[in-house]
PDB file of C-alpha atoms and ligand atoms in Angstrom:
ATOM      1  CA  MET A   1      21.234 -29.747 -15.430  1.00  0.00           C
ATOM      2  CA  ASN A   2      17.651 -30.416 -14.440  1.00  0.00           C
ATOM      3  CA  GLN A   3      15.360 -27.571 -13.482  1.00  0.00           C
ATOM      4  CA  ASP A   4      15.281 -28.359  -9.754  1.00  0.00           C
ATOM      5  CA  ALA A   5      19.064 -28.305  -9.469  1.00  0.00           C
ATOM      6  CA  GLU A   6      19.215 -25.089 -11.457  1.00  0.00           C
ATOM      7  CA  ARG A   7      16.615 -23.423  -9.246  1.00  0.00           C
ATOM      8  CA  ARG A   8      18.511 -24.537  -6.158  1.00  0.00           C
ATOM      9  CA  LEU A   9      21.711 -22.977  -7.482  1.00  0.00           C
ATOM     10  CA  VAL A  10      19.961 -19.689  -8.221  1.00  0.00           C
ATOM     11  CA  LEU A  11      18.456 -19.681  -4.711  1.00  0.00           C
ATOM     12  CA  GLU A  12      21.760 -20.581  -3.077  1.00  0.00           C
ATOM     13  CA  SER A  13      23.743 -17.876  -4.811  1.00  0.00           C
ATOM     14  CA  GLY A  14      21.117 -15.231  -4.037  1.00  0.00           C
ATOM     15  CA  LEU A  15      20.533 -16.081  -0.405  1.00  0.00           C
ATOM     16  CA  ARG A  16      23.506 -14.175   1.042  1.00  0.00           C
ATOM     17  CA  ARG A  17      22.583 -10.795  -0.370  1.00  0.00           C
ATOM     18  CA  ALA A  18      18.842 -11.286   0.057  1.00  0.00           C
ATOM     19  CA  LEU A  19      18.834 -10.145   3.682  1.00  0.00           C
ATOM     20  CA  GLU A  20      21.002  -7.070   2.968  1.00  0.00           C
ATOM     21  CA  ASN A  21      18.796  -6.204  -0.006  1.00  0.00           C
ATOM     22  CA  GLY A  22      15.618  -6.447   2.030  1.00  0.00           C
ATOM     23  CA  GLU A  23      14.169  -9.204  -0.165  1.00  0.00           C
ATOM     24  CA  PHE A  24      12.423 -11.070   2.659  1.00  0.00           C
ATOM     25  CA  CYS A  25       8.925 -10.319   3.879  1.00  0.00           C
ATOM     26  CA  LEU A  26       6.410 -11.948   6.175  1.00  0.00           C
ATOM     27  CA  HIS A  27       2.991 -13.280   5.311  1.00  0.00           C
ATOM     28  CA  TYR A  28       0.444 -13.906   8.051  1.00  0.00           C
ATOM     29  CA  GLN A  29      -2.050 -16.747   8.340  1.00  0.00           C
ATOM     30  CA  PRO A  30      -4.873 -16.598  10.893  1.00  0.00           C
ATOM     31  CA  LYS A  31      -5.481 -19.322  13.482  1.00  0.00           C
ATOM     32  CA  VAL A  32      -9.179 -19.672  14.211  1.00  0.00           C
ATOM     33  CA  ASP A  33     -11.116 -20.879  17.253  1.00  0.00           C
ATOM     34  CA  ILE A  34     -13.417 -23.558  15.859  1.00  0.00           C
ATOM     35  CA  ALA A  35     -16.284 -23.056  18.330  1.00  0.00           C
ATOM     36  CA  SER A  36     -16.558 -19.254  17.980  1.00  0.00           C
ATOM     37  CA  GLY A  37     -15.053 -18.691  14.527  1.00  0.00           C
ATOM     38  CA  ARG A  38     -12.856 -15.926  15.997  1.00  0.00           C
ATOM     39  CA  ILE A  39      -9.230 -15.344  15.021  1.00  0.00           C
ATOM     40  CA  THR A  40      -6.993 -16.166  18.009  1.00  0.00           C
ATOM     41  CA  ALA A  41      -3.532 -15.661  16.523  1.00  0.00           C
ATOM     42  CA  MET A  42      -1.580 -15.176  13.324  1.00  0.00           C
ATOM     43  CA  GLU A  43       1.365 -17.281  12.165  1.00  0.00           C
ATOM     44  CA  ALA A  44       4.192 -15.365  10.513  1.00  0.00           C
ATOM     45  CA  LEU A  45       5.565 -17.234   7.486  1.00  0.00           C
ATOM     46  CA  VAL A  46       8.661 -15.877   5.777  1.00  0.00           C
ATOM     47  CA  ARG A  47       8.704 -15.285   2.011  1.00  0.00           C
ATOM     48  CA  TRP A  48      11.505 -14.333  -0.336  1.00  0.00           C
ATOM     49  CA  GLU A  49      10.665 -11.820  -3.036  1.00  0.00           C
ATOM     50  CA  HIS A  50      13.291 -13.074  -5.460  1.00  0.00           C
ATOM     51  CA  PRO A  51      14.219 -10.568  -8.216  1.00  0.00           C
ATOM     52  CA  GLU A  52      13.900 -13.220 -10.970  1.00  0.00           C
ATOM     53  CA  LEU A  53      11.889 -16.087  -9.485  1.00  0.00           C
ATOM     54  CA  GLY A  54       9.170 -14.026  -7.788  1.00  0.00           C
ATOM     55  CA  LEU A  55       7.694 -15.036  -4.429  1.00  0.00           C
ATOM     56  CA  VAL A  56       9.507 -18.087  -3.012  1.00  0.00           C
ATOM     57  CA  PRO A  57       7.804 -19.997  -0.137  1.00  0.00           C
ATOM     58  CA  ALA A  58       9.688 -20.752   3.086  1.00  0.00           C
ATOM     59  CA  GLY A  59       9.807 -24.488   2.437  1.00  0.00           C
ATOM     60  CA  ASP A  60      12.034 -23.839  -0.614  1.00  0.00           C
ATOM     61  CA  PHE A  61      14.777 -21.852   1.120  1.00  0.00           C
ATOM     62  CA  ILE A  62      14.679 -22.395   4.919  1.00  0.00           C
ATOM     63  CA  PRO A  63      16.673 -25.661   4.561  1.00  0.00           C
ATOM     64  CA  LEU A  64      19.265 -23.736   2.500  1.00  0.00           C
ATOM     65  CA  ALA A  65      19.376 -20.979   5.107  1.00  0.00           C
ATOM     66  CA  GLU A  66      20.007 -23.665   7.733  1.00  0.00           C
ATOM     67  CA  GLU A  67      22.846 -25.228   5.719  1.00  0.00           C
ATOM     68  CA  THR A  68      24.559 -21.884   5.133  1.00  0.00           C
ATOM     69  CA  GLY A  69      24.088 -20.360   8.593  1.00  0.00           C
ATOM     70  CA  LEU A  70      21.911 -17.543   7.244  1.00  0.00           C
ATOM     71  CA  ILE A  71      19.159 -18.924   9.483  1.00  0.00           C
ATOM     72  CA  PHE A  72      20.691 -17.034  12.436  1.00  0.00           C
ATOM     73  CA  PRO A  73      20.384 -13.457  11.111  1.00  0.00           C
ATOM     74  CA  LEU A  74      17.234 -14.373   9.139  1.00  0.00           C
ATOM     75  CA  GLY A  75      15.607 -15.922  12.217  1.00  0.00           C
ATOM     76  CA  GLU A  76      16.297 -12.785  14.248  1.00  0.00           C
ATOM     77  CA  TRP A  77      14.917 -10.594  11.480  1.00  0.00           C
ATOM     78  CA  VAL A  78      11.707 -12.680  11.383  1.00  0.00           C
ATOM     79  CA  LEU A  79      11.250 -12.520  15.167  1.00  0.00           C
ATOM     80  CA  GLU A  80      11.780  -8.780  15.308  1.00  0.00           C
ATOM     81  CA  GLN A  81       9.640  -8.030  12.256  1.00  0.00           C
ATOM     82  CA  ALA A  82       6.778 -10.216  13.522  1.00  0.00           C
ATOM     83  CA  CYS A  83       6.839  -8.598  16.981  1.00  0.00           C
ATOM     84  CA  ARG A  84       7.030  -5.094  15.500  1.00  0.00           C
ATOM     85  CA  GLN A  85       4.107  -5.758  13.141  1.00  0.00           C
ATOM     86  CA  ASN A  86       1.982  -7.252  15.915  1.00  0.00           C
ATOM     87  CA  ARG A  87       2.738  -4.327  18.221  1.00  0.00           C
ATOM     88  CA  HIS A  88       1.766  -1.995  15.391  1.00  0.00           C
ATOM     89  CA  TRP A  89      -1.624  -3.747  15.015  1.00  0.00           C
ATOM     90  CA  GLN A  90      -2.173  -3.440  18.759  1.00  0.00           C
ATOM     91  CA  GLN A  91      -1.282   0.258  18.704  1.00  0.00           C
ATOM     92  CA  GLU A  92      -3.792   0.786  15.911  1.00  0.00           C
ATOM     93  CA  GLY A  93      -6.392  -0.344  18.432  1.00  0.00           C
ATOM     94  CA  LEU A  94      -7.143  -3.795  17.069  1.00  0.00           C
ATOM     95  CA  VAL A  95      -7.991  -6.508  19.615  1.00  0.00           C
ATOM     96  CA  PRO A  96      -4.615  -7.886  20.753  1.00  0.00           C
ATOM     97  CA  LEU A  97      -3.789 -11.280  19.253  1.00  0.00           C
ATOM     98  CA  ARG A  98      -0.838 -13.614  19.521  1.00  0.00           C
ATOM     99  CA  ILE A  99       1.789 -13.684  16.793  1.00  0.00           C
ATOM    100  CA  ALA A 100       3.324 -17.109  16.157  1.00  0.00           C
ATOM    101  CA  VAL A 101       6.896 -17.426  14.891  1.00  0.00           C
ATOM    102  CA  ASN A 102       8.560 -20.617  13.611  1.00  0.00           C
ATOM    103  CA  ILE A 103      11.936 -21.266  15.211  1.00  0.00           C
ATOM    104  CA  SER A 104      14.553 -23.496  13.621  1.00  0.00           C
ATOM    105  CA  GLY A 105      16.422 -26.081  15.709  1.00  0.00           C
ATOM    106  CA  TYR A 106      19.646 -24.221  14.955  1.00  0.00           C
ATOM    107  CA  GLN A 107      18.312 -21.023  16.520  1.00  0.00           C
ATOM    108  CA  LEU A 108      17.248 -22.883  19.662  1.00  0.00           C
ATOM    109  CA  GLN A 109      20.776 -24.095  20.237  1.00  0.00           C
ATOM    110  CA  GLN A 110      22.235 -20.594  20.250  1.00  0.00           C
ATOM    111  CA  LYS A 111      23.576 -19.874  23.713  1.00  0.00           C
ATOM    112  CA  ASN A 112      21.879 -16.497  23.926  1.00  0.00           C
ATOM    113  CA  PHE A 113      18.518 -17.518  22.402  1.00  0.00           C
ATOM    114  CA  ILE A 114      16.423 -16.739  25.501  1.00  0.00           C
ATOM    115  CA  GLN A 115      18.275 -13.476  26.038  1.00  0.00           C
ATOM    116  CA  ARG A 116      17.639 -12.458  22.411  1.00  0.00           C
ATOM    117  CA  ILE A 117      13.910 -13.126  22.821  1.00  0.00           C
ATOM    118  CA  ARG A 118      13.910 -10.870  25.882  1.00  0.00           C
ATOM    119  CA  GLU A 119      15.782  -8.150  24.004  1.00  0.00           C
ATOM    120  CA  ILE A 120      13.499  -8.315  20.988  1.00  0.00           C
ATOM    121  CA  LEU A 121      10.403  -8.098  23.206  1.00  0.00           C
ATOM    122  CA  ALA A 122      11.884  -5.102  25.004  1.00  0.00           C
ATOM    123  CA  ALA A 123      12.949  -3.382  21.772  1.00  0.00           C
ATOM    124  CA  THR A 124       9.556  -3.797  20.092  1.00  0.00           C
ATOM    125  CA  GLY A 125       7.478  -3.192  23.223  1.00  0.00           C
ATOM    126  CA  MET A 126       5.486  -6.366  22.665  1.00  0.00           C
ATOM    127  CA  GLU A 127       4.353  -8.323  25.715  1.00  0.00           C
ATOM    128  CA  ALA A 128       5.644 -11.896  25.999  1.00  0.00           C
ATOM    129  CA  ARG A 129       2.123 -13.323  26.303  1.00  0.00           C
ATOM    130  CA  TYR A 130       1.383 -12.194  22.747  1.00  0.00           C
ATOM    131  CA  LEU A 131       4.355 -14.116  21.352  1.00  0.00           C
ATOM    132  CA  GLU A 132       3.924 -17.751  20.372  1.00  0.00           C
ATOM    133  CA  ILE A 133       6.902 -19.909  19.451  1.00  0.00           C
ATOM    134  CA  GLU A 134       6.387 -22.860  17.081  1.00  0.00           C
ATOM    135  CA  ILE A 135       8.979 -25.624  17.344  1.00  0.00           C
ATOM    136  CA  THR A 136       8.654 -28.863  15.386  1.00  0.00           C
ATOM    137  CA  GLU A 137       8.209 -32.133  17.212  1.00  0.00           C
ATOM    138  CA  THR A 138      11.267 -33.535  15.411  1.00  0.00           C
ATOM    139  CA  VAL A 139      13.484 -30.763  16.787  1.00  0.00           C
ATOM    140  CA  VAL A 140      12.080 -31.171  20.294  1.00  0.00           C
ATOM    141  CA  MET A 141      12.640 -34.943  20.225  1.00  0.00           C
ATOM    142  CA  GLN A 142      16.220 -34.694  18.920  1.00  0.00           C
ATOM    143  CA  ASN A 143      17.265 -33.760  22.424  1.00  0.00           C
ATOM    144  CA  PRO A 144      14.323 -34.027  24.827  1.00  0.00           C
ATOM    145  CA  ASP A 145      16.297 -33.083  27.971  1.00  0.00           C
ATOM    146  CA  PHE A 146      17.616 -29.929  26.345  1.00  0.00           C
ATOM    147  CA  ALA A 147      14.110 -29.143  25.073  1.00  0.00           C
ATOM    148  CA  VAL A 148      12.542 -29.563  28.521  1.00  0.00           C
ATOM    149  CA  ALA A 149      14.941 -26.990  30.000  1.00  0.00           C
ATOM    150  CA  LEU A 150      14.612 -24.516  27.131  1.00  0.00           C
ATOM    151  CA  LEU A 151      10.820 -24.711  26.904  1.00  0.00           C
ATOM    152  CA  LYS A 152      10.647 -24.132  30.649  1.00  0.00           C
ATOM    153  CA  GLN A 153      12.677 -20.929  30.276  1.00  0.00           C
ATOM    154  CA  LEU A 154      10.411 -19.752  27.455  1.00  0.00           C
ATOM    155  CA  ALA A 155       7.307 -20.583  29.479  1.00  0.00           C
ATOM    156  CA  ASP A 156       8.717 -18.671  32.458  1.00  0.00           C
ATOM    157  CA  LEU A 157       9.023 -15.614  30.210  1.00  0.00           C
ATOM    158  CA  GLY A 158       5.301 -15.935  29.512  1.00  0.00           C
ATOM    159  CA  VAL A 159       5.697 -16.962  25.870  1.00  0.00           C
ATOM    160  CA  HIS A 160       3.082 -19.346  24.402  1.00  0.00           C
ATOM    161  CA  ILE A 161       4.581 -22.586  23.026  1.00  0.00           C
ATOM    162  CA  ALA A 162       3.275 -24.824  20.249  1.00  0.00           C
ATOM    163  CA  ILE A 163       4.720 -28.098  18.974  1.00  0.00           C
ATOM    164  CA  ASP A 164       4.512 -27.895  15.194  1.00  0.00           C
ATOM    165  CA  ASP A 165       4.068 -30.792  12.737  1.00  0.00           C
ATOM    166  CA  PHE A 166       2.878 -32.966  15.613  1.00  0.00           C
ATOM    167  CA  GLY A 167       2.474 -36.665  14.817  1.00  0.00           C
ATOM    168  CA  THR A 168       5.581 -36.872  12.638  1.00  0.00           C
ATOM    169  CA  GLY A 169       8.244 -36.874  15.372  1.00  0.00           C
ATOM    170  CA  TYR A 170       7.647 -39.838  17.669  1.00  0.00           C
ATOM    171  CA  SER A 171       6.975 -38.133  21.021  1.00  0.00           C
ATOM    172  CA  SER A 172       6.200 -40.460  23.838  1.00  0.00           C
ATOM    173  CA  LEU A 173       3.486 -39.566  26.298  1.00  0.00           C
ATOM    174  CA  ALA A 174       6.112 -39.605  29.051  1.00  0.00           C
ATOM    175  CA  HIS A 175       8.077 -36.848  27.293  1.00  0.00           C
ATOM    176  CA  LEU A 176       5.029 -34.825  26.447  1.00  0.00           C
ATOM    177  CA  LYS A 177       4.145 -34.564  30.111  1.00  0.00           C
ATOM    178  CA  ARG A 178       7.532 -32.978  30.861  1.00  0.00           C
ATOM    179  CA  PHE A 179       7.340 -30.278  28.204  1.00  0.00           C
ATOM    180  CA  SER A 180       5.967 -26.857  29.121  1.00  0.00           C
ATOM    181  CA  VAL A 181       3.787 -26.563  26.039  1.00  0.00           C
ATOM    182  CA  ASN A 182       0.386 -24.988  25.455  1.00  0.00           C
ATOM    183  CA  THR A 183      -0.533 -26.341  22.054  1.00  0.00           C
ATOM    184  CA  LEU A 184      -0.138 -29.384  19.816  1.00  0.00           C
ATOM    185  CA  LYS A 185      -0.321 -28.590  16.138  1.00  0.00           C
ATOM    186  CA  ILE A 186      -1.417 -31.606  14.071  1.00  0.00           C
ATOM    187  CA  ASP A 187       0.749 -31.953  10.970  1.00  0.00           C
ATOM    188  CA  LYS A 188      -1.052 -31.145   7.757  1.00  0.00           C
ATOM    189  CA  SER A 189      -0.104 -34.497   6.219  1.00  0.00           C
ATOM    190  CA  PHE A 190      -2.757 -36.112   8.454  1.00  0.00           C
ATOM    191  CA  MET A 191      -5.414 -33.567   7.462  1.00  0.00           C
ATOM    192  CA  ARG A 192      -5.101 -33.984   3.712  1.00  0.00           C
ATOM    193  CA  ASP A 193      -6.914 -37.322   3.421  1.00  0.00           C
ATOM    194  CA  VAL A 194      -8.563 -37.388   6.830  1.00  0.00           C
ATOM    195  CA  GLU A 195     -12.015 -37.836   5.257  1.00  0.00           C
ATOM    196  CA  ILE A 196     -11.044 -40.893   3.215  1.00  0.00           C
ATOM    197  CA  ASN A 197      -8.046 -42.470   4.944  1.00  0.00           C
ATOM    198  CA  ALA A 198      -8.907 -44.427   8.090  1.00  0.00           C
ATOM    199  CA  THR A 199      -5.310 -44.405   9.378  1.00  0.00           C
ATOM    200  CA  ASP A 200      -4.950 -40.628   9.076  1.00  0.00           C
ATOM    201  CA  ALA A 201      -8.331 -40.179  10.746  1.00  0.00           C
ATOM    202  CA  ALA A 202      -7.275 -42.505  13.581  1.00  0.00           C
ATOM    203  CA  ILE A 203      -4.015 -40.601  14.149  1.00  0.00           C
ATOM    204  CA  ALA A 204      -5.755 -37.200  14.135  1.00  0.00           C
ATOM    205  CA  THR A 205      -8.401 -38.550  16.519  1.00  0.00           C
ATOM    206  CA  ALA A 206      -5.739 -39.900  18.888  1.00  0.00           C
ATOM    207  CA  ILE A 207      -3.797 -36.609  18.924  1.00  0.00           C
ATOM    208  CA  ILE A 208      -6.935 -34.582  19.686  1.00  0.00           C
ATOM    209  CA  ALA A 209      -8.001 -36.970  22.454  1.00  0.00           C
ATOM    210  CA  MET A 210      -4.523 -36.978  23.967  1.00  0.00           C
ATOM    211  CA  GLY A 211      -4.277 -33.166  23.814  1.00  0.00           C
ATOM    212  CA  ASN A 212      -7.714 -32.744  25.357  1.00  0.00           C
ATOM    213  CA  SER A 213      -6.952 -35.122  28.213  1.00  0.00           C
ATOM    214  CA  LEU A 214      -3.605 -33.404  28.921  1.00  0.00           C
ATOM    215  CA  LYS A 215      -5.459 -30.025  28.883  1.00  0.00           C
ATOM    216  CA  LEU A 216      -3.471 -28.840  25.882  1.00  0.00           C
ATOM    217  CA  GLN A 217      -4.931 -26.836  23.024  1.00  0.00           C
ATOM    218  CA  VAL A 218      -4.967 -28.717  19.748  1.00  0.00           C
ATOM    219  CA  ILE A 219      -4.838 -26.955  16.389  1.00  0.00           C
ATOM    220  CA  ALA A 220      -5.072 -28.612  12.985  1.00  0.00           C
ATOM    221  CA  GLU A 221      -3.045 -27.094  10.141  1.00  0.00           C
ATOM    222  CA  GLY A 222      -3.707 -27.488   6.417  1.00  0.00           C
ATOM    223  CA  VAL A 223      -7.513 -27.404   6.744  1.00  0.00           C
ATOM    224  CA  GLU A 224      -8.811 -26.880   3.220  1.00  0.00           C
ATOM    225  CA  THR A 225     -12.336 -28.336   3.138  1.00  0.00           C
ATOM    226  CA  GLN A 226     -15.599 -28.089   5.065  1.00  0.00           C
ATOM    227  CA  GLY A 227     -15.485 -31.884   5.482  1.00  0.00           C
ATOM    228  CA  GLN A 228     -12.160 -31.636   7.312  1.00  0.00           C
ATOM    229  CA  LEU A 229     -13.564 -28.904   9.530  1.00  0.00           C
ATOM    230  CA  ASP A 230     -16.661 -30.983  10.332  1.00  0.00           C
ATOM    231  CA  PHE A 231     -14.386 -33.856  11.329  1.00  0.00           C
ATOM    232  CA  LEU A 232     -12.455 -31.568  13.719  1.00  0.00           C
ATOM    233  CA  LYS A 233     -15.649 -30.113  15.201  1.00  0.00           C
ATOM    234  CA  LYS A 234     -16.997 -33.555  15.993  1.00  0.00           C
ATOM    235  CA  LEU A 235     -13.817 -34.388  17.940  1.00  0.00           C
ATOM    236  CA  SER A 236     -13.708 -31.080  19.872  1.00  0.00           C
ATOM    237  CA  CYS A 237     -10.461 -29.893  18.305  1.00  0.00           C
ATOM    238  CA  SER A 238      -9.957 -26.331  19.583  1.00  0.00           C
ATOM    239  CA  GLU A 239      -8.483 -24.468  16.619  1.00  0.00           C
ATOM    240  CA  MET A 240      -7.872 -24.658  12.896  1.00  0.00           C
ATOM    241  CA  GLN A 241      -5.663 -23.022  10.316  1.00  0.00           C
ATOM    242  CA  GLY A 242      -5.654 -23.417   6.557  1.00  0.00           C
ATOM    243  CA  TYR A 243      -6.796 -22.259   3.154  1.00  0.00           C
ATOM    244  CA  LEU A 244     -10.456 -22.909   4.072  1.00  0.00           C
ATOM    245  CA  PHE A 245     -10.386 -19.814   6.279  1.00  0.00           C
ATOM    246  CA  SER A 246      -7.480 -17.937   4.689  1.00  0.00           C
ATOM    247  CA  ARG A 247      -4.184 -18.336   2.881  1.00  0.00           C
ATOM    248  CA  PRO A 248      -1.150 -16.621   4.396  1.00  0.00           C
ATOM    249  CA  LEU A 249      -1.570 -12.901   3.550  1.00  0.00           C
ATOM    250  CA  PRO A 250       0.780  -9.918   3.163  1.00  0.00           C
ATOM    251  CA  ALA A 251       0.632  -7.526   6.154  1.00  0.00           C
ATOM    252  CA  ALA A 252      -1.638  -4.986   4.431  1.00  0.00           C
ATOM    253  CA  GLU A 253      -4.216  -7.646   3.511  1.00  0.00           C
ATOM    254  CA  MET A 254      -4.024  -9.126   6.997  1.00  0.00           C
ATOM    255  CA  SER A 255      -4.720  -5.641   8.428  1.00  0.00           C
ATOM    256  CA  ARG A 256      -7.791  -5.367   6.245  1.00  0.00           C
ATOM    257  CA  MET A 257      -9.048  -8.780   7.332  1.00  0.00           C
ATOM    258  CA  LEU A 258      -8.521  -7.963  11.036  1.00  0.00           C
ATOM    259  CA  ARG A 259     -10.476  -4.706  10.670  1.00  0.00           C
ATOM    260  CA  GLN A 260     -13.317  -6.355   8.735  1.00  0.00           C
ATOM    261  CA  VAL A 261     -13.645  -9.092  11.330  1.00  0.00           C
ATOM    262  CA  GLU A 262     -13.793  -6.498  14.140  1.00  0.00           C
ATOM    263  CA  ASP A 263     -16.414  -4.411  12.315  1.00  0.00           C
ATOM    264  CA  PHE A 264     -18.454  -7.555  11.870  1.00  0.00           C
ATOM    265  CA  VAL A 265     -18.207  -8.437  15.576  1.00  0.00           C
ATOM    266  CA  GLU A 266     -19.150  -4.847  16.526  1.00  0.00           C
ATOM    267  CA  ASP A 267     -22.164  -4.943  14.190  1.00  0.00           C
ATOM    268  CA  GLU A 268     -23.258  -8.229  15.714  1.00  0.00           C
ATOM    269  CA  SER A 269     -23.068  -6.905  19.274  1.00  0.00           C
ATOM    270  CA  ALA A 270     -24.807  -3.627  18.289  1.00  0.00           C
ATOM    271  CA  HIS A 271     -27.535  -5.803  16.890  1.00  0.00           C
ATOM    272  CA  GLU A 272     -27.785  -7.783  20.129  1.00  0.00           C
ATOM    273  CA  CYS A 273     -28.069  -4.540  22.157  1.00  0.00           C
ATOM    274  CA  SER A 274     -30.815  -3.003  20.024  1.00  0.00           C
ATOM    275  CA  ALA A 275     -32.747  -6.269  20.141  1.00  0.00           C
ATOM    276  CA  GLN A 276     -32.880  -6.237  23.949  1.00  0.00           C
TER     277      GLN A 276
HETATM  278  P1  C2E B 301       4.820 -24.905   9.030  1.00  0.00           P
HETATM  279  O1  C2E B 301       5.193 -23.973  10.117  1.00  0.00           O
HETATM  280  O2  C2E B 301       4.270 -26.222   9.400  1.00  0.00           O
HETATM  281  O3  C2E B 301       3.830 -24.056   8.120  1.00  0.00           O
HETATM  282  C1  C2E B 301       2.777 -24.582   7.370  1.00  0.00           C
HETATM  283  C2  C2E B 301       3.019 -24.520   5.875  1.00  0.00           C
HETATM  284  O4  C2E B 301       1.808 -24.941   5.220  1.00  0.00           O
HETATM  285  C3  C2E B 301       3.309 -23.133   5.309  1.00  0.00           C
HETATM  286  O5  C2E B 301       4.178 -23.299   4.179  1.00  0.00           O
HETATM  287  C4  C2E B 301       1.923 -22.659   4.869  1.00  0.00           C
HETATM  288  O6  C2E B 301       1.974 -21.665   3.862  1.00  0.00           O
HETATM  289  C5  C2E B 301       1.323 -23.936   4.364  1.00  0.00           C
HETATM  290  N1  C2E B 301      -0.146 -23.966   4.469  1.00  0.00           N
HETATM  291  C6  C2E B 301      -0.963 -23.181   5.223  1.00  0.00           C
HETATM  292  N2  C2E B 301      -2.257 -23.530   5.074  1.00  0.00           N
HETATM  293  C7  C2E B 301      -2.274 -24.569   4.200  1.00  0.00           C
HETATM  294  C8  C2E B 301      -3.336 -25.384   3.638  1.00  0.00           C
HETATM  295  O7  C2E B 301      -4.519 -25.223   3.930  1.00  0.00           O
HETATM  296  N3  C2E B 301      -2.943 -26.368   2.774  1.00  0.00           N
HETATM  297  C9  C2E B 301      -1.635 -26.578   2.440  1.00  0.00           C
HETATM  298  N4  C2E B 301      -1.364 -27.558   1.577  1.00  0.00           N
HETATM  299  N5  C2E B 301      -0.616 -25.841   2.953  1.00  0.00           N
HETATM  300  C10 C2E B 301      -0.940 -24.845   3.829  1.00  0.00           C
HETATM  301  P2  C2E B 301       5.496 -22.410   3.993  1.00  0.00           P
HETATM  302  O8  C2E B 301       5.182 -20.974   4.282  1.00  0.00           O
HETATM  303  O9  C2E B 301       6.163 -22.756   2.705  1.00  0.00           O
HETATM  304  O10 C2E B 301       6.418 -22.896   5.188  1.00  0.00           O
HETATM  305  C11 C2E B 301       6.979 -24.181   5.201  1.00  0.00           C
HETATM  306  C12 C2E B 301       7.745 -24.414   6.489  1.00  0.00           C
HETATM  307  O11 C2E B 301       8.869 -23.559   6.557  1.00  0.00           O
HETATM  308  C13 C2E B 301       6.930 -24.096   7.738  1.00  0.00           C
HETATM  309  O12 C2E B 301       6.103 -25.180   8.080  1.00  0.00           O
HETATM  310  C14 C2E B 301       8.015 -23.839   8.750  1.00  0.00           C
HETATM  311  O13 C2E B 301       8.507 -25.056   9.275  1.00  0.00           O
HETATM  312  C15 C2E B 301       9.096 -23.206   7.902  1.00  0.00           C
HETATM  313  N6  C2E B 301       9.066 -21.745   8.072  1.00  0.00           N
HETATM  314  C16 C2E B 301       8.197 -20.831   7.580  1.00  0.00           C
HETATM  315  N7  C2E B 301       8.524 -19.582   7.988  1.00  0.00           N
HETATM  316  C17 C2E B 301       9.601 -19.731   8.795  1.00  0.00           C
HETATM  317  C18 C2E B 301      10.417 -18.810   9.550  1.00  0.00           C
HETATM  318  O14 C2E B 301      10.188 -17.600   9.590  1.00  0.00           O
HETATM  319  N8  C2E B 301      11.484 -19.334  10.241  1.00  0.00           N
HETATM  320  C19 C2E B 301      11.744 -20.679  10.239  1.00  0.00           C
HETATM  321  N9  C2E B 301      12.793 -21.123  10.942  1.00  0.00           N
HETATM  322  N10 C2E B 301      11.000 -21.557   9.558  1.00  0.00           N
HETATM  323  C20 C2E B 301       9.960 -21.086   8.842  1.00  0.00           C
HETATM  324 MG1   MG B 302       4.445 -23.408  11.878  1.00  0.00          MG
HETATM  325 MG1   MG B 303       3.365 -27.329  10.643  1.00  0.00          MG
HETATM  326 MG1   MG B 304       6.101 -27.990   8.424  1.00  0.00          MG
END
């Protein structure tokens, strides 16, 4: 058996008990306003602390969780944990930020999805406006009429909505106009070679221009280099996320970063005051 197949088997057989055993955790990656350099939100990304394999990234097991149905309890756990952690940061007195949670297409189709969001917000005491839902463009476009209705319900709750991996899922402008979304998130595959590949640069440019003219926020994911950031700045892209600013961090490290950033901002404003 090749190594990939063997790894898949190990992951598959461990997935069931992983939730009961508390083997999942969330890492948090900041989203940054390009003009001000301020953190605007954090994206929660699930990780599996596998007893033998170590830290497994979401991309390696979310598809398995979807195939086996574990995505339902896992998805709820992620939502609740992310809201609880964000509420905790707010209660510590940090400037309130949005927490973004990735939602699988399977979760969206649950009859009680909207009700569960309401219940989780109530149980954790987090306000809806601090929750951001990330849904991929592919999922949205699988059933655009269903998506229009569901996104409207989420928007009515006051939840912020982002379309993830944008540019890979064939949205038409006509559809985009009907969706109650706040943000387009440019897929990281377009960012990777944006400095050297004219096609990728053209697609990223078109998405930013389209977002700006529809008054949507546009965020680029997978930003790793200063050159990529310069490109985004030139085109007035609103936000960025990627290793250039920070990798996804465990909660304790994210706490430290949030406090450092606030101290820095306070120092800056103290400086401004004394200079007056
Ligand atoms: P995504 O939501 O598009 O997340 C972006 C992925 O890119 C994450 O991988 C993140 O760790 C990675 N990334 C962040 N910055 C950079 C960068 O600068 N360069 C590169 N090369 N990569 C970067 P991850 O955590 O493995 O997640 C993969 C996908 O799994 C996510 O894509 C999302 O669709 C899904 N996912 C993650 N967490 C959850 C979750 O809690 N629930 C559900 N349903 N899906 C999740
Ligand atoms: Mg995402
Ligand atoms: Mg993405
Ligand atoms: Mg993705």
